[in-house]
PDB file of C-alpha atoms and ligand atoms in Angstrom:
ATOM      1  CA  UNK J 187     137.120  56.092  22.645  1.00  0.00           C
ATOM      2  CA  UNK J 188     134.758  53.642  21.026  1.00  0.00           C
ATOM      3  CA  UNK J 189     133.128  53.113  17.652  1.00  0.00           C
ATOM      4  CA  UNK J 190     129.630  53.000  17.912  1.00  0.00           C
ATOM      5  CA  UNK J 191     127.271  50.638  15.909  1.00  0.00           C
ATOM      6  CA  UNK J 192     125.181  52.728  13.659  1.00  0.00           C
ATOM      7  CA  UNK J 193     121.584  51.001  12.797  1.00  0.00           C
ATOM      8  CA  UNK J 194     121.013  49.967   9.536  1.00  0.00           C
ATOM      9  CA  UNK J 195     117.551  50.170   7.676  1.00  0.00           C
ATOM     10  CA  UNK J 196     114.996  48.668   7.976  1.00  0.00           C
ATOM     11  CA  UNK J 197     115.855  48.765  11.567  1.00  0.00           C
ATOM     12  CA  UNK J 198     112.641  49.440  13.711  1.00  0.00           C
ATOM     13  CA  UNK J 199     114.394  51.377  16.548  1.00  0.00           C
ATOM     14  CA  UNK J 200     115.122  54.113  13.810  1.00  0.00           C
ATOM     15  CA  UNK J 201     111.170  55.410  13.894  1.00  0.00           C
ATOM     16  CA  UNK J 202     111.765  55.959  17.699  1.00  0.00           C
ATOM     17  CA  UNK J 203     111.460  60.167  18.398  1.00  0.00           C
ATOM     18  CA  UNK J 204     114.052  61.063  20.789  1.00  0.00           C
ATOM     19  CA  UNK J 205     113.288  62.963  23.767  1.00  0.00           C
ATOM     20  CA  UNK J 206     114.986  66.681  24.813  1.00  0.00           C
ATOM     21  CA  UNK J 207     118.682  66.232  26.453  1.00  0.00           C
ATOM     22  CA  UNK J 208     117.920  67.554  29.530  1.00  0.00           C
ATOM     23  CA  UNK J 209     121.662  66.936  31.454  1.00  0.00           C
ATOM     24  CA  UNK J 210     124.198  69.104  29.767  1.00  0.00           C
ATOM     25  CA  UNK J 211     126.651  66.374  31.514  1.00  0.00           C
ATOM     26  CA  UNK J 212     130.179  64.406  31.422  1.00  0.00           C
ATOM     27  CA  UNK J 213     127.980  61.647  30.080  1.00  0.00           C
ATOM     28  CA  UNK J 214     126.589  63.772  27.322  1.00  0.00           C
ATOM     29  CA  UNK J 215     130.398  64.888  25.976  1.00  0.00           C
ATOM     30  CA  UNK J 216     131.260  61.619  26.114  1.00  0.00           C
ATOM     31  CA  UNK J 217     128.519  60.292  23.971  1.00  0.00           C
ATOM     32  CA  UNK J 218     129.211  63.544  21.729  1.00  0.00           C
ATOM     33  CA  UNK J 219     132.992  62.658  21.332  1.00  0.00           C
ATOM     34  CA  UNK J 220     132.343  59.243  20.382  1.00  0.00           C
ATOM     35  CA  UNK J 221     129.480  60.219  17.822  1.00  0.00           C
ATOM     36  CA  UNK J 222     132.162  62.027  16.361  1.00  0.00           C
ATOM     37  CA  UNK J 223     134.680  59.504  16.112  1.00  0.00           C
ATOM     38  CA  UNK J 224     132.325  57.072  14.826  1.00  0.00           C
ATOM     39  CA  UNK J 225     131.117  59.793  12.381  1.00  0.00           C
ATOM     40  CA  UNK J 226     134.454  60.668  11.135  1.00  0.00           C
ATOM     41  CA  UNK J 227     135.278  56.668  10.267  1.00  0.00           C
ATOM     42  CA  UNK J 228     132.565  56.058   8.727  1.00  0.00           C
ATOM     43  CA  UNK J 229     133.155  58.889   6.843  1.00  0.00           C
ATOM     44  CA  UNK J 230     129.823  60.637   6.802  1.00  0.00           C
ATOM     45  CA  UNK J 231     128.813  64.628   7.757  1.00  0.00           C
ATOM     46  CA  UNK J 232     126.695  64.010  10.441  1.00  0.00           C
ATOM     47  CA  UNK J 233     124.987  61.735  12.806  1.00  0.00           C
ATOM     48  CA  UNK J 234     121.790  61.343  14.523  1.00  0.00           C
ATOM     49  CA  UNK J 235     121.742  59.774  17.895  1.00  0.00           C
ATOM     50  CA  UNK J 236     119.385  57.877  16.939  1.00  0.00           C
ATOM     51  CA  UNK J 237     121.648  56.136  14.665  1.00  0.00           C
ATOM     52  CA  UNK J 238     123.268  54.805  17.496  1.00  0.00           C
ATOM     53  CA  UNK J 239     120.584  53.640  18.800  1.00  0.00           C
ATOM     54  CA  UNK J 240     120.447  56.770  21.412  1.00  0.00           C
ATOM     55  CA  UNK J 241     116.745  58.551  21.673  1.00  0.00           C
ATOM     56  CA  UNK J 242     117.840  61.697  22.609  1.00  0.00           C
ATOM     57  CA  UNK J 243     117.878  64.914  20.597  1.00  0.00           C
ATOM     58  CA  UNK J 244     121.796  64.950  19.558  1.00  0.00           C
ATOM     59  CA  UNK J 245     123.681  65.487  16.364  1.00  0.00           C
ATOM     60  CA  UNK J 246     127.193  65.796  15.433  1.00  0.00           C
ATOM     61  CA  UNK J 247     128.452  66.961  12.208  1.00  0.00           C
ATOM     62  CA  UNK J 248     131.383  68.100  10.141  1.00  0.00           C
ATOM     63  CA  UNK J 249     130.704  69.673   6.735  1.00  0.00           C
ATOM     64  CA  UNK J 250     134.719  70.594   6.399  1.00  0.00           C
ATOM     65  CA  UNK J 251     136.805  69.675   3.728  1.00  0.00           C
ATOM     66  CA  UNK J 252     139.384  68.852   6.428  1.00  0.00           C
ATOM     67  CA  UNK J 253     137.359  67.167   8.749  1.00  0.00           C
ATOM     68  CA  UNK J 254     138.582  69.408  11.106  1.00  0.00           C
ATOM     69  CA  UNK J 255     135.001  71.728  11.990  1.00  0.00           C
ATOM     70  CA  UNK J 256     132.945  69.169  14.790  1.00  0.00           C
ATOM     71  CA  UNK J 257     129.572  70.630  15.472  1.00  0.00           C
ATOM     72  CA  UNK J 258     127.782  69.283  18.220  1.00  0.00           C
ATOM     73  CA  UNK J 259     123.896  70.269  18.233  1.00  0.00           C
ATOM     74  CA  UNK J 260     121.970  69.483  20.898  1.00  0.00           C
ATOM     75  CA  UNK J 261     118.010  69.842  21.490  1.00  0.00           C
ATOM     76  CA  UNK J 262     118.050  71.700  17.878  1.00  0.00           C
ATOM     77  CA  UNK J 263     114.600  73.013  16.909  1.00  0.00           C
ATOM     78  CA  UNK J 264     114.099  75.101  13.197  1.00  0.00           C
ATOM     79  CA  UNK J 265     112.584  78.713  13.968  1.00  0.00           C
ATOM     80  CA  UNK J 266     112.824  79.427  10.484  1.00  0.00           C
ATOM     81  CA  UNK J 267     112.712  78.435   6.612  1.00  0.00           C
ATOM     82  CA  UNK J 268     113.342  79.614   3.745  1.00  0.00           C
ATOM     83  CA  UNK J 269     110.530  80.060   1.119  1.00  0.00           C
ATOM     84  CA  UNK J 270     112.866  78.828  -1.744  1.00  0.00           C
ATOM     85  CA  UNK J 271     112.843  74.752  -1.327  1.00  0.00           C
ATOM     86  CA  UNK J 272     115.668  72.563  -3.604  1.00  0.00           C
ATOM     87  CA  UNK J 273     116.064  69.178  -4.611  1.00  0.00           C
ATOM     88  CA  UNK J 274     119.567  67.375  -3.610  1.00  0.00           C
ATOM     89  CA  UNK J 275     121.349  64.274  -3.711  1.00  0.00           C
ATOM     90  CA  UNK J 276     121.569  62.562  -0.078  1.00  0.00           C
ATOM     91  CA  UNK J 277     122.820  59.305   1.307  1.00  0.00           C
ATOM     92  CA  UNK J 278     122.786  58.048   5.196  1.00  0.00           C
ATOM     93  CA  UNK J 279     125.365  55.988   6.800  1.00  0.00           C
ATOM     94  CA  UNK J 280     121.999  53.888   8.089  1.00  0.00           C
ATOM     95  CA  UNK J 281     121.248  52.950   4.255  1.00  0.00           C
ATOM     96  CA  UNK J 282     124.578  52.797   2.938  1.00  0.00           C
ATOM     97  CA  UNK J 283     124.942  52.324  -0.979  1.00  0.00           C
ATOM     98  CA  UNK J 284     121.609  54.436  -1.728  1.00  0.00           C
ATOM     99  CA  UNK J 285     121.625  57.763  -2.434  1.00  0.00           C
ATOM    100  CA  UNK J 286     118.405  59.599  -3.938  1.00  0.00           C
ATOM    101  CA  UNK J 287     117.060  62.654  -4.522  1.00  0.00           C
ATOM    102  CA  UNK J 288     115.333  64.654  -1.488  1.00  0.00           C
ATOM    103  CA  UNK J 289     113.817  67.770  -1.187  1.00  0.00           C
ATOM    104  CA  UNK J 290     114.623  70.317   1.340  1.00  0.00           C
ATOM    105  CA  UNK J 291     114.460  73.796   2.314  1.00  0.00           C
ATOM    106  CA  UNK J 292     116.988  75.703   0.655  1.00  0.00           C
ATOM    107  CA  UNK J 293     118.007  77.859   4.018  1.00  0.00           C
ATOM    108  CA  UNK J 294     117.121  77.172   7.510  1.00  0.00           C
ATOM    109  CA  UNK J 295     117.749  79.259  11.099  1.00  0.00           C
ATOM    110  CA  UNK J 296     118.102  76.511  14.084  1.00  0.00           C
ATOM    111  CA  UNK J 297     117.640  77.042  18.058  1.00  0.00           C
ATOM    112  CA  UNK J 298     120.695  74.794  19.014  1.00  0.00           C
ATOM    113  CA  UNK J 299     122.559  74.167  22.346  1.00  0.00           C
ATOM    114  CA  UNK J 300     125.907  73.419  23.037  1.00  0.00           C
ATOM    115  CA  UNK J 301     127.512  70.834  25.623  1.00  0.00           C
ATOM    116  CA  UNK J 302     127.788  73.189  28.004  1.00  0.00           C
ATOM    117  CA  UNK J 303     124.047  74.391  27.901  1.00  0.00           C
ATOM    118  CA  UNK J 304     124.514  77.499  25.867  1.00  0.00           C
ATOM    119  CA  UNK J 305     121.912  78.000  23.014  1.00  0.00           C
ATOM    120  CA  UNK J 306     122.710  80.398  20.181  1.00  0.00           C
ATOM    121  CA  UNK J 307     121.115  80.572  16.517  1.00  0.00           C
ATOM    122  CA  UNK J 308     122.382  77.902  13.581  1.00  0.00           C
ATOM    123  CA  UNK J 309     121.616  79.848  10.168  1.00  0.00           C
ATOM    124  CA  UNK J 310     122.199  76.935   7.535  1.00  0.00           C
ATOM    125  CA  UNK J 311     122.588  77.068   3.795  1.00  0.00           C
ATOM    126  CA  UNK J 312     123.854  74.830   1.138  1.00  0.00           C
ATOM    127  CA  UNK J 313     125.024  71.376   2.545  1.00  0.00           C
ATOM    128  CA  UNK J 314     124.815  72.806   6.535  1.00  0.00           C
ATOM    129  CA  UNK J 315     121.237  73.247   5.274  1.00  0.00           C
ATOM    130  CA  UNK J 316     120.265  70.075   4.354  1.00  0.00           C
ATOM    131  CA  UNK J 317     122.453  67.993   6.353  1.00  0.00           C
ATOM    132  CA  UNK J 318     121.198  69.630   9.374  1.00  0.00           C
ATOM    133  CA  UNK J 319     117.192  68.700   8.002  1.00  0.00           C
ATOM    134  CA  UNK J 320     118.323  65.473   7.252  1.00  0.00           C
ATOM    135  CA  UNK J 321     119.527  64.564  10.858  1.00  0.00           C
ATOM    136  CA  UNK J 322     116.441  66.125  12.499  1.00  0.00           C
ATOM    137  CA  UNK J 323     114.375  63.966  10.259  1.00  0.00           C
ATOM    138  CA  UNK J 324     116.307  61.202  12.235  1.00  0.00           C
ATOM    139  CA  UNK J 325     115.468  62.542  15.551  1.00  0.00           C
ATOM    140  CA  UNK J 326     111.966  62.675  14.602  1.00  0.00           C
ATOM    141  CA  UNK J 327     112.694  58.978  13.628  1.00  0.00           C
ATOM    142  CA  UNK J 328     112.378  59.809   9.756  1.00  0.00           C
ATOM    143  CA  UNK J 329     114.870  58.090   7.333  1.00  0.00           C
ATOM    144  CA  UNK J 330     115.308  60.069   3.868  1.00  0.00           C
ATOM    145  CA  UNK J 331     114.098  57.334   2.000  1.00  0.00           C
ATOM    146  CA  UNK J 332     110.640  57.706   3.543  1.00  0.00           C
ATOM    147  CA  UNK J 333     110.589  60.579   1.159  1.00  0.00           C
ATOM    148  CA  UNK J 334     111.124  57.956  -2.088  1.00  0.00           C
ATOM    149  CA  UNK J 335     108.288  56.315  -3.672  1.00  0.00           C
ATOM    150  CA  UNK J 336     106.752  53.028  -1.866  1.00  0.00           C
ATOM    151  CA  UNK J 337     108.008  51.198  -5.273  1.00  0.00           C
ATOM    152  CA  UNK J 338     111.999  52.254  -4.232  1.00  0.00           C
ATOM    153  CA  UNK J 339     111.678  51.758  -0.546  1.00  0.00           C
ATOM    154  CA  UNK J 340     110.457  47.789  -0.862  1.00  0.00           C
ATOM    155  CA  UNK J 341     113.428  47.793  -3.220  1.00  0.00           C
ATOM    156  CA  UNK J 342     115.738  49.377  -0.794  1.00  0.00           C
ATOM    157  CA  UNK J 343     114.501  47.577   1.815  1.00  0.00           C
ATOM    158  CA  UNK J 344     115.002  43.685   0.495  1.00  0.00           C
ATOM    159  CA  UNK J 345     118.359  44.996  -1.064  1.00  0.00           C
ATOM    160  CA  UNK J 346     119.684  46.108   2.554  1.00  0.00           C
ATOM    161  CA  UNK J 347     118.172  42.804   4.579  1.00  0.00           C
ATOM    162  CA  UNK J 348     119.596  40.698   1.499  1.00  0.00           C
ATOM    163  CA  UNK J 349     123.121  42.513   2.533  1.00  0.00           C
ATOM    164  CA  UNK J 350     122.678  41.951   5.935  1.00  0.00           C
ATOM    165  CA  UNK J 351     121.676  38.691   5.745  1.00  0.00           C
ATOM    166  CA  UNK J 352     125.256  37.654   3.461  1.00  0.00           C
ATOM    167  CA  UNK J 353     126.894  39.872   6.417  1.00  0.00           C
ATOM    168  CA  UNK J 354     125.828  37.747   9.116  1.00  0.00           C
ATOM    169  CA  UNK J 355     127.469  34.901   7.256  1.00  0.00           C
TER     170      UNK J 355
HETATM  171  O1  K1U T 495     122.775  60.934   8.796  1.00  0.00           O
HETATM  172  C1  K1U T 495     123.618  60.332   8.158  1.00  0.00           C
HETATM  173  O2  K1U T 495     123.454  59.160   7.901  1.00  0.00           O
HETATM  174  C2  K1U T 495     124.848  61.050   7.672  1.00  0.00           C
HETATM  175  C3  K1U T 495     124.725  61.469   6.238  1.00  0.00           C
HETATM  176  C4  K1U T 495     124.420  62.950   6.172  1.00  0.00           C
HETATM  177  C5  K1U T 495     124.010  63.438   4.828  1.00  0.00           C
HETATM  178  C6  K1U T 495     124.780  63.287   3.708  1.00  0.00           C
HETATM  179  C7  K1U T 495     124.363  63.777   2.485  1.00  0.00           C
HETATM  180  C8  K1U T 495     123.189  64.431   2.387  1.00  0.00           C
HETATM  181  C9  K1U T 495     122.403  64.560   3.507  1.00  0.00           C
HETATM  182  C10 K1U T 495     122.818  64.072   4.729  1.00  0.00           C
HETATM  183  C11 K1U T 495     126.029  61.151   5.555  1.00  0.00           C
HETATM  184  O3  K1U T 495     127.022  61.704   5.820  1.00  0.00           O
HETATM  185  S1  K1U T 495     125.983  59.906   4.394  1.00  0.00           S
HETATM  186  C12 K1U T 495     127.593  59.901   3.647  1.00  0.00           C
HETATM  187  C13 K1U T 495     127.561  60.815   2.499  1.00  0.00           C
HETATM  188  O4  K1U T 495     126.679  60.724   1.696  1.00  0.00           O
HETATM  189  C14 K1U T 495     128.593  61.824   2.295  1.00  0.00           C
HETATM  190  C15 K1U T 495     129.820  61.694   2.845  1.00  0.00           C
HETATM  191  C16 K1U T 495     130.772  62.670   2.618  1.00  0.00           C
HETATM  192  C17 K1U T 495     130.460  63.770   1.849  1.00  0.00           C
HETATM  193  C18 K1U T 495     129.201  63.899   1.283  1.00  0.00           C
HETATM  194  C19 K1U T 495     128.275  62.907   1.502  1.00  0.00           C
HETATM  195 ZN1   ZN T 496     121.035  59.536   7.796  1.00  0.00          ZN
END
Protein backbone atom coordinates (compact mmCIF):
# COMPACT_ATOMS: atom_id res chain seq x y z
CA UNK A 1 0.00 0.00 0.00
CA UNK A 2 1.36 3.48 -0.53
CA UNK A 3 2.75 6.30 1.56
CA UNK A 4 0.94 9.27 1.08
CA UNK A 5 2.45 12.86 0.90
CA UNK A 6 1.24 14.78 3.84
CA UNK A 7 1.08 18.79 3.14
CA UNK A 8 3.28 20.84 4.87
CA UNK A 9 2.44 24.45 6.20
CA UNK A 10 2.01 27.06 4.84
CA UNK A 11 0.40 24.97 2.26
CA UNK A 12 -2.83 26.73 0.90
CA UNK A 13 -4.82 23.51 0.15
CA UNK A 14 -4.79 22.95 4.05
CA UNK A 15 -7.67 25.89 4.61
CA UNK A 16 -9.83 23.79 2.15
CA UNK A 17 -13.19 22.36 4.37
CA UNK A 18 -13.81 18.93 3.32
CA UNK A 19 -17.11 17.85 2.28
CA UNK A 20 -19.33 14.72 4.04
CA UNK A 21 -18.08 11.08 2.73
CA UNK A 22 -21.04 10.16 1.25
CA UNK A 23 -19.82 6.42 -0.38
CA UNK A 24 -19.08 4.11 2.46
CA UNK A 25 -16.99 2.28 -0.51
CA UNK A 26 -13.86 -0.06 -1.53
CA UNK A 27 -12.36 3.27 -2.46
CA UNK A 28 -12.97 4.76 0.92
CA UNK A 29 -11.08 1.58 2.89
CA UNK A 30 -8.53 1.90 0.69
CA UNK A 31 -7.83 5.51 1.27
CA UNK A 32 -8.44 4.63 5.13
CA UNK A 33 -5.74 1.80 5.06
CA UNK A 34 -3.25 3.88 3.49
CA UNK A 35 -3.93 6.97 5.89
CA UNK A 36 -3.00 4.56 8.33
CA UNK A 37 0.08 3.34 7.01
CA UNK A 38 1.24 6.68 6.24
CA UNK A 39 0.16 7.69 9.79
CA UNK A 40 1.92 4.97 11.50
CA UNK A 41 5.49 5.94 9.57
CA UNK A 42 5.39 9.06 10.16
CA UNK A 43 4.82 8.27 13.47
CA UNK A 44 2.01 10.57 14.46
CA UNK A 45 -1.69 9.73 16.31
CA UNK A 46 -3.81 10.79 13.76
CA UNK A 47 -4.43 12.17 10.39
CA UNK A 48 -6.71 14.44 8.66
CA UNK A 49 -7.53 13.78 5.09
CA UNK A 50 -6.91 16.82 4.42
CA UNK A 51 -3.36 16.30 5.12
CA UNK A 52 -3.21 14.31 2.21
CA UNK A 53 -4.49 16.55 0.31
CA UNK A 54 -8.09 14.64 0.40
CA UNK A 55 -11.27 17.14 1.16
CA UNK A 56 -13.35 14.77 2.59
CA UNK A 57 -14.39 14.38 6.22
CA UNK A 58 -11.89 11.35 7.25
CA UNK A 59 -9.55 10.71 10.11
CA UNK A 60 -7.50 7.91 11.22
CA UNK A 61 -5.88 7.61 14.48
CA UNK A 62 -4.05 5.44 16.95
CA UNK A 63 -3.58 6.74 20.51
CA UNK A 64 -2.01 3.08 21.60
CA UNK A 65 1.11 2.57 23.12
CA UNK A 66 1.47 -0.37 20.70
CA UNK A 67 0.32 1.10 17.73
CA UNK A 68 -1.87 -1.59 17.51
CA UNK A 69 -5.70 0.39 18.16
CA UNK A 70 -6.54 2.02 14.26
CA UNK A 71 -9.58 4.19 14.51
CA UNK A 72 -11.08 5.19 11.46
CA UNK A 73 -13.68 8.20 11.87
CA UNK A 74 -15.58 9.16 9.24
CA UNK A 75 -18.12 12.25 8.80
CA UNK A 76 -17.36 12.90 12.73
CA UNK A 77 -19.43 15.79 14.12
CA UNK A 78 -19.04 16.87 18.25
CA UNK A 79 -22.64 16.66 19.96
CA UNK A 80 -21.09 17.49 23.06
CA UNK A 81 -18.36 19.35 25.31
CA UNK A 82 -17.26 19.45 28.28
CA UNK A 83 -17.52 22.70 30.38
CA UNK A 84 -13.96 22.15 31.85
CA UNK A 85 -11.46 23.41 28.86
CA UNK A 86 -7.33 22.55 29.29
CA UNK A 87 -4.31 23.74 27.85
CA UNK A 88 -1.91 20.96 26.11
CA UNK A 89 1.12 20.52 24.25
CA UNK A 90 0.38 19.58 20.41
CA UNK A 91 2.43 19.10 17.30
CA UNK A 92 1.12 18.13 13.55
CA UNK A 93 2.91 16.02 11.14
CA UNK A 94 1.93 19.18 8.60
CA UNK A 95 4.29 21.55 10.82
CA UNK A 96 6.78 19.21 11.90
CA UNK A 97 9.43 20.49 14.55
CA UNK A 98 6.76 22.93 16.31
CA UNK A 99 4.92 22.04 19.03
CA UNK A 100 2.91 24.75 21.18
CA UNK A 101 0.51 25.08 23.55
CA UNK A 102 -3.36 24.77 22.48
CA UNK A 103 -6.37 24.91 24.22
CA UNK A 104 -9.06 22.41 24.04
CA UNK A 105 -12.01 21.00 25.59
CA UNK A 106 -11.12 18.77 28.24
CA UNK A 107 -13.91 15.92 27.19
CA UNK A 108 -15.80 15.64 24.06
CA UNK A 109 -18.86 13.06 22.78
CA UNK A 110 -18.48 12.60 18.75
CA UNK A 111 -21.25 11.36 16.09
CA UNK A 112 -18.74 9.14 14.07
CA UNK A 113 -19.22 6.52 11.26
CA UNK A 114 -17.43 3.62 10.45
CA UNK A 115 -16.31 2.17 6.90
CA UNK A 116 -19.06 0.25 6.68
CA UNK A 117 -21.68 3.11 7.33
CA UNK A 118 -22.41 2.39 10.93
CA UNK A 119 -22.48 5.52 13.25
CA UNK A 120 -22.14 5.05 17.00
CA UNK A 121 -21.04 7.71 19.77
CA UNK A 122 -17.00 8.61 20.29
CA UNK A 123 -16.82 9.86 24.09
CA UNK A 124 -13.13 11.32 24.19
CA UNK A 125 -10.97 12.31 27.10
CA UNK A 126 -7.38 12.96 27.70
CA UNK A 127 -5.25 12.61 24.44
CA UNK A 128 -8.50 10.84 22.37
CA UNK A 129 -9.89 14.24 23.40
CA UNK A 130 -7.74 16.51 21.95
CA UNK A 131 -6.35 14.59 19.21
CA UNK A 132 -9.73 14.01 17.94
CA UNK A 133 -10.35 18.30 18.13
CA UNK A 134 -7.21 18.70 16.63
CA UNK A 135 -7.98 16.64 13.40
CA UNK A 136 -11.47 18.18 13.01
CA UNK A 137 -9.82 21.52 13.15
CA UNK A 138 -8.09 20.07 9.96
CA UNK A 139 -11.23 19.12 8.31
CA UNK A 140 -12.54 22.46 8.90
CA UNK A 141 -9.16 23.45 7.24
CA UNK A 142 -7.75 24.86 10.68
CA UNK A 143 -4.03 24.18 11.51
CA UNK A 144 -3.23 24.40 15.44
CA UNK A 145 -0.98 27.07 14.98
CA UNK A 146 -3.80 29.36 13.86
CA UNK A 147 -4.44 29.30 17.54
CA UNK A 148 -0.63 30.93 18.28
CA UNK A 149 -0.07 34.52 18.22
CA UNK A 150 0.37 36.31 14.62
CA UNK A 151 4.10 37.10 16.04
CA UNK A 152 4.81 32.91 16.19
CA UNK A 153 2.96 32.00 13.08
CA UNK A 154 5.18 34.53 10.63
CA UNK A 155 7.96 32.83 12.58
CA UNK A 156 6.71 29.40 11.93
CA UNK A 157 5.87 30.13 8.72
CA UNK A 158 9.46 31.51 7.18
CA UNK A 159 11.11 28.73 9.41
CA UNK A 160 9.04 25.87 7.50
CA UNK A 161 9.39 27.57 3.72
CA UNK A 162 13.20 28.19 4.73
CA UNK A 163 13.17 24.14 5.35
CA UNK A 164 11.46 23.47 2.40
CA UNK A 165 13.25 25.52 0.34
CA UNK A 166 16.99 23.61 1.58
CA UNK A 167 14.69 20.35 0.92
CA UNK A 168 14.11 21.01 -2.57
CA UNK A 169 17.86 21.25 -2.95
O1 LIG B 1 -2.80 15.83 12.75
C1 LIG B 1 -1.62 15.55 12.88
O2 LIG B 1 -0.78 16.18 12.29
C2 LIG B 1 -1.22 14.41 13.79
C3 LIG B 1 -0.78 14.90 15.13
C4 LIG B 1 -1.89 14.68 16.14
C5 LIG B 1 -1.68 15.37 17.45
C6 LIG B 1 -0.58 15.16 18.23
C7 LIG B 1 -0.45 15.80 19.45
C8 LIG B 1 -1.42 16.63 19.88
C9 LIG B 1 -2.51 16.86 19.08
C10 LIG B 1 -2.65 16.22 17.87
C11 LIG B 1 0.46 14.13 15.51
O3 LIG B 1 0.44 12.99 15.74
S1 LIG B 1 1.91 15.03 15.56
C12 LIG B 1 3.12 13.91 16.22
C13 LIG B 1 3.13 14.05 17.68
O4 LIG B 1 3.19 15.14 18.17
C14 LIG B 1 3.08 12.88 18.55
C15 LIG B 1 3.47 11.67 18.13
C16 LIG B 1 3.42 10.59 18.99
C17 LIG B 1 2.95 10.77 20.28
C18 LIG B 1 2.54 12.02 20.71
C19 LIG B 1 2.63 13.08 19.84
ZN1 LIG C 1 -2.18 18.18 12.48
Amino acid sequence: MPLLTILQYPDPRLHTVARPVSAFDDRLRRLAADMLETMYDSGGIGLAATQVDVHERLIVMDISEERNQPLVVVNPEIIWTSEARKINEEGCLSVPGVYDRVERFESVHVRVWDLEGNARTLEAQDVMAICIQHEMDHLLGKVFVEYLSLLKRDRIKKKMRKAQREDAH
